[in-house]
Structures are given as C-alpha cells and as structure tokens.
Amino acid sequence: MRLDLNTSKYARALYSVAERLKSEEDVLNSLNLVSTLLQENFQFKALLFTKRLKGNQKSAIIAAALGDSCHIIVSEFLGLLADEGLIPQVRNITKTFERLHTQALGLVKVTAKVSEQLSEIRKQELKKTLAGTLGKKVDLNVILDPDLLGGIKLRIGNIFVDASIQNQMKSLRRDLLT
C-alpha cells in the first residue's frame, strides 16, 4: 500500500510540473515510450537498473539516446526514480499519470468490442451516444472480435457492459432453467 501511495505521489508531482509547462501530452507520450522500452529492451532496462551510474548520469544518457522522442522532464524524472529505487514502478506511475490526464480533460476511455467492422458514421454515432449518456468526452477504441455473434461489449473505464447476443442467450437460458 505504501508503494502505491509513493507512485501516486510521484505521478501527481510529475503531472503538476507537466501541467505548469503545458506539456501533459508530451510527457504522457514519453512515459508510454519509456514503459514500452522497459518491457521490450533489455539494454534500456539494464541501464535504468544498474548501480554503477547515478541518476543524473542515467538522465543524461536517456536524453542523449532518445533525443526529442523523450521529454526532458521524463528523462530527469527517470534519474530521480533510479536514485529512489522506484524504476519498477514506472508502469504504475505512467498509468496514474494517464488517469490524471484523462480526468483533467474530462475524458473517459471506452473500448467497444463488436462482431463486425463499424463504419466511421456508426463509430461517431456510438461515440456521441456514449458522450451524451456519460456526460463526458469519449475516447473510443473499437476492436473487432470475431468470436462475438452480434451485439457489443463495452469497457467504460473499469466498468464492463455486455450487450452481446451470447450474454442475452445465457440470460435467457438461465431464466428458462429457473
């Protein structure tokens, strides 16, 4: 629990700095890049975890290696995290930062799983309907799920809504059996 409080505190501090510099989107993109590199690139991970270099040296190497693709705030922040032994928490800090950013924008992320490809018009209609229902801007991600017979499955933040034909058939079956 204490580690979660620390990661939240660090993410909030980073967000505060990014907000003052009006660089929230750039910092978020940089954090996502770093999270991906930590997962996929052994050398990058080794650099951040090594005890041979101090945090400021790591920051300088990251800034030089990643250049403009990594915001300077993030490279400096990684040096701080390295000194504090919090590199394993980069992913959690990134998720918290992203959550803070979407809250500040009044956005809600929605993932829709559908059985067939939606036209742009239908995607916009769905987005508009969800925005009206939720009272927030919607960041809609539509995923084609060939296992669905029909209907839709929605993930709205951490809430799941299953309006698929399979789910309706299961409900009907339960009702008939009782």
Tab-separated table of C-alpha atoms in Angstrom:
chain	number	residue	atom	x	y	z
A	1	MET	CA	0.000	0.000	0.000
A	2	ARG	CA	2.814	2.409	0.861
A	3	LEU	CA	4.371	1.766	-2.550
A	4	ASP	CA	1.053	2.681	-4.227
A	5	LEU	CA	0.941	5.923	-2.246
A	6	ASN	CA	4.512	6.687	-3.335
A	7	THR	CA	3.798	6.017	-7.002
A	8	SER	CA	0.668	8.138	-6.819
A	9	LYS	CA	2.605	10.937	-5.141
A	10	TYR	CA	5.332	10.828	-7.792
A	11	ALA	CA	2.794	10.718	-10.638
A	12	ARG	CA	0.906	13.693	-9.185
A	13	ALA	CA	4.122	15.678	-8.775
A	14	LEU	CA	5.158	14.909	-12.359
A	15	TYR	CA	1.697	15.831	-13.612
A	16	SER	CA	1.823	19.106	-11.726
A	17	VAL	CA	5.132	20.037	-13.365
A	18	ALA	CA	3.909	18.941	-16.810
A	19	GLU	CA	0.726	20.946	-16.356
A	20	ARG	CA	2.646	24.108	-15.468
A	21	LEU	CA	4.717	23.671	-18.629
A	22	LYS	CA	1.627	22.770	-20.685
A	23	SER	CA	3.368	19.553	-21.730
A	24	GLU	CA	0.981	16.924	-20.356
A	25	GLU	CA	0.509	15.146	-23.690
A	26	ASP	CA	4.245	15.111	-24.499
A	27	VAL	CA	5.114	13.833	-21.021
A	28	LEU	CA	2.450	11.125	-21.266
A	29	ASN	CA	3.785	10.012	-24.664
A	30	SER	CA	7.310	9.931	-23.240
A	31	LEU	CA	6.193	7.888	-20.223
A	32	ASN	CA	4.474	5.405	-22.533
A	33	LEU	CA	7.647	5.161	-24.620
A	34	VAL	CA	9.767	4.522	-21.520
A	35	SER	CA	7.296	1.897	-20.220
A	36	THR	CA	7.427	0.099	-23.557
A	37	LEU	CA	11.225	0.255	-23.688
A	38	LEU	CA	11.461	-1.138	-20.148
A	39	GLN	CA	9.336	-4.102	-21.199
A	40	GLU	CA	10.924	-4.779	-24.568
A	41	ASN	CA	14.534	-3.588	-24.475
A	42	PHE	CA	16.944	-5.399	-22.182
A	43	GLN	CA	19.731	-2.822	-22.574
A	44	PHE	CA	17.430	0.058	-21.627
A	45	LYS	CA	16.200	-1.864	-18.601
A	46	ALA	CA	19.788	-2.703	-17.594
A	47	LEU	CA	20.751	0.971	-17.876
A	48	LEU	CA	17.985	2.055	-15.521
A	49	PHE	CA	18.638	-0.712	-13.006
A	50	THR	CA	22.436	-0.537	-12.897
A	51	LYS	CA	24.023	0.628	-9.635
A	52	ARG	CA	27.188	1.780	-11.419
A	53	LEU	CA	25.636	5.047	-12.596
A	54	LYS	CA	23.972	7.797	-10.607
A	55	GLY	CA	20.533	9.086	-11.525
A	56	ASN	CA	21.813	12.259	-13.185
A	57	GLN	CA	24.162	10.182	-15.376
A	58	LYS	CA	21.264	7.950	-16.391
A	59	SER	CA	19.160	11.039	-17.182
A	60	ALA	CA	21.889	12.404	-19.448
A	61	ILE	CA	22.267	9.068	-21.274
A	62	ILE	CA	18.496	8.762	-21.771
A	63	ALA	CA	18.219	12.345	-23.016
A	64	ALA	CA	21.068	11.781	-25.476
A	65	ALA	CA	19.823	8.376	-26.654
A	66	LEU	CA	16.138	9.185	-27.034
A	67	GLY	CA	16.516	12.820	-28.045
A	68	ASP	CA	13.270	14.601	-28.868
A	69	SER	CA	11.195	11.425	-28.530
A	70	CYS	CA	11.521	11.656	-24.729
A	71	HIS	CA	10.580	14.877	-22.964
A	72	ILE	CA	13.409	16.291	-20.835
A	73	ILE	CA	11.158	16.205	-17.753
A	74	VAL	CA	10.767	12.451	-18.150
A	75	SER	CA	14.482	11.776	-18.577
A	76	GLU	CA	15.196	13.839	-15.429
A	77	PHE	CA	12.333	12.117	-13.634
A	78	LEU	CA	13.758	8.691	-14.501
A	79	GLY	CA	17.068	9.703	-12.920
A	80	LEU	CA	15.196	10.627	-9.737
A	81	LEU	CA	13.270	7.345	-9.764
A	82	ALA	CA	16.503	5.417	-10.293
A	83	ASP	CA	18.083	7.093	-7.259
A	84	GLU	CA	14.992	6.270	-5.197
A	85	GLY	CA	14.881	2.637	-6.407
A	86	LEU	CA	11.464	3.157	-7.992
A	87	ILE	CA	12.185	2.130	-11.588
A	88	PRO	CA	9.989	-0.986	-11.162
A	89	GLN	CA	7.076	1.399	-10.580
A	90	VAL	CA	7.385	3.284	-13.888
A	91	ARG	CA	4.410	1.421	-15.364
A	92	ASN	CA	2.186	2.248	-12.359
A	93	ILE	CA	3.313	5.872	-12.416
A	94	THR	CA	2.503	6.016	-16.144
A	95	LYS	CA	-0.992	4.610	-15.561
A	96	THR	CA	-1.628	7.077	-12.733
A	97	PHE	CA	-0.329	9.974	-14.856
A	98	GLU	CA	-2.599	8.908	-17.718
A	99	ARG	CA	-5.585	8.704	-15.368
A	100	LEU	CA	-4.845	12.203	-14.051
A	101	HIS	CA	-4.585	13.492	-17.615
A	102	THR	CA	-7.874	11.962	-18.765
A	103	GLN	CA	-9.611	13.312	-15.635
A	104	ALA	CA	-8.237	16.801	-16.297
A	105	LEU	CA	-9.536	16.646	-19.878
A	106	GLY	CA	-12.927	15.320	-18.756
A	107	LEU	CA	-12.324	12.245	-20.897
A	108	VAL	CA	-13.449	8.694	-20.377
A	109	LYS	CA	-11.821	5.826	-22.255
A	110	VAL	CA	-14.231	3.375	-23.819
A	111	THR	CA	-13.299	0.140	-25.546
A	112	ALA	CA	-16.027	-1.372	-27.688
A	113	LYS	CA	-15.790	-4.949	-28.914
A	114	VAL	CA	-18.004	-5.557	-31.922
A	115	SER	CA	-18.720	-8.537	-34.165
A	116	GLU	CA	-18.327	-6.641	-37.444
A	117	GLN	CA	-16.421	-3.578	-38.567
A	118	LEU	CA	-18.222	-0.289	-37.899
A	119	SER	CA	-18.307	2.482	-40.466
A	120	GLU	CA	-16.948	5.881	-39.433
A	121	ILE	CA	-20.506	7.210	-39.241
A	122	ARG	CA	-21.583	4.412	-36.856
A	123	LYS	CA	-18.434	4.944	-34.740
A	124	GLN	CA	-19.248	8.661	-34.462
A	125	GLU	CA	-22.876	7.870	-33.570
A	126	LEU	CA	-21.737	5.450	-30.870
A	127	LYS	CA	-19.251	7.988	-29.541
A	128	LYS	CA	-21.915	10.710	-29.487
A	129	THR	CA	-24.430	8.441	-27.726
A	130	LEU	CA	-21.876	7.402	-25.105
A	131	ALA	CA	-20.799	11.019	-24.555
A	132	GLY	CA	-24.429	12.034	-24.039
A	133	THR	CA	-25.091	9.161	-21.656
A	134	LEU	CA	-21.885	9.563	-19.666
A	135	GLY	CA	-21.769	13.361	-19.736
A	136	LYS	CA	-18.074	13.320	-20.663
A	137	LYS	CA	-15.904	13.393	-23.745
A	138	VAL	CA	-15.318	9.868	-25.010
A	139	ASP	CA	-12.062	8.403	-26.285
A	140	LEU	CA	-13.462	5.446	-28.232
A	141	ASN	CA	-11.406	2.439	-29.278
A	142	VAL	CA	-13.314	-0.089	-31.413
A	143	ILE	CA	-11.988	-3.643	-31.561
A	144	LEU	CA	-13.246	-6.287	-33.947
A	145	ASP	CA	-13.990	-9.524	-32.049
A	146	PRO	CA	-14.832	-12.361	-34.456
A	147	ASP	CA	-15.966	-14.553	-31.519
A	148	LEU	CA	-18.987	-12.304	-30.956
A	149	LEU	CA	-22.133	-13.399	-32.769
A	150	GLY	CA	-23.563	-9.908	-32.546
A	151	GLY	CA	-24.141	-7.051	-30.173
A	152	ILE	CA	-21.449	-5.147	-28.346
A	153	LYS	CA	-19.249	-5.368	-25.276
A	154	LEU	CA	-18.144	-2.099	-23.689
A	155	ARG	CA	-15.445	-1.297	-21.214
A	156	ILE	CA	-16.038	2.162	-19.792
A	157	GLY	CA	-13.119	2.934	-17.513
A	158	ASN	CA	-13.269	-0.022	-15.114
A	159	ILE	CA	-16.916	-0.897	-15.812
A	160	PHE	CA	-17.888	-3.692	-18.191
A	161	VAL	CA	-21.197	-3.720	-20.090
A	162	ASP	CA	-22.049	-6.866	-22.028
A	163	ALA	CA	-24.821	-6.361	-24.573
A	164	SER	CA	-23.708	-9.235	-26.770
A	165	ILE	CA	-26.054	-11.829	-28.189
A	166	GLN	CA	-24.126	-14.547	-26.305
A	167	ASN	CA	-24.818	-12.808	-22.995
A	168	GLN	CA	-28.502	-12.343	-23.861
A	169	MET	CA	-28.740	-16.043	-24.771
A	170	LYS	CA	-27.101	-17.027	-21.455
A	171	SER	CA	-29.594	-14.860	-19.562
A	172	LEU	CA	-32.492	-16.383	-21.469
A	173	ARG	CA	-31.183	-19.878	-20.740
A	174	ARG	CA	-30.878	-19.108	-17.009
A	175	ASP	CA	-34.409	-17.715	-16.987
A	176	LEU	CA	-35.787	-20.805	-18.765
A	177	LEU	CA	-33.986	-23.176	-16.402
A	178	THR	CA	-35.375	-21.475	-13.274
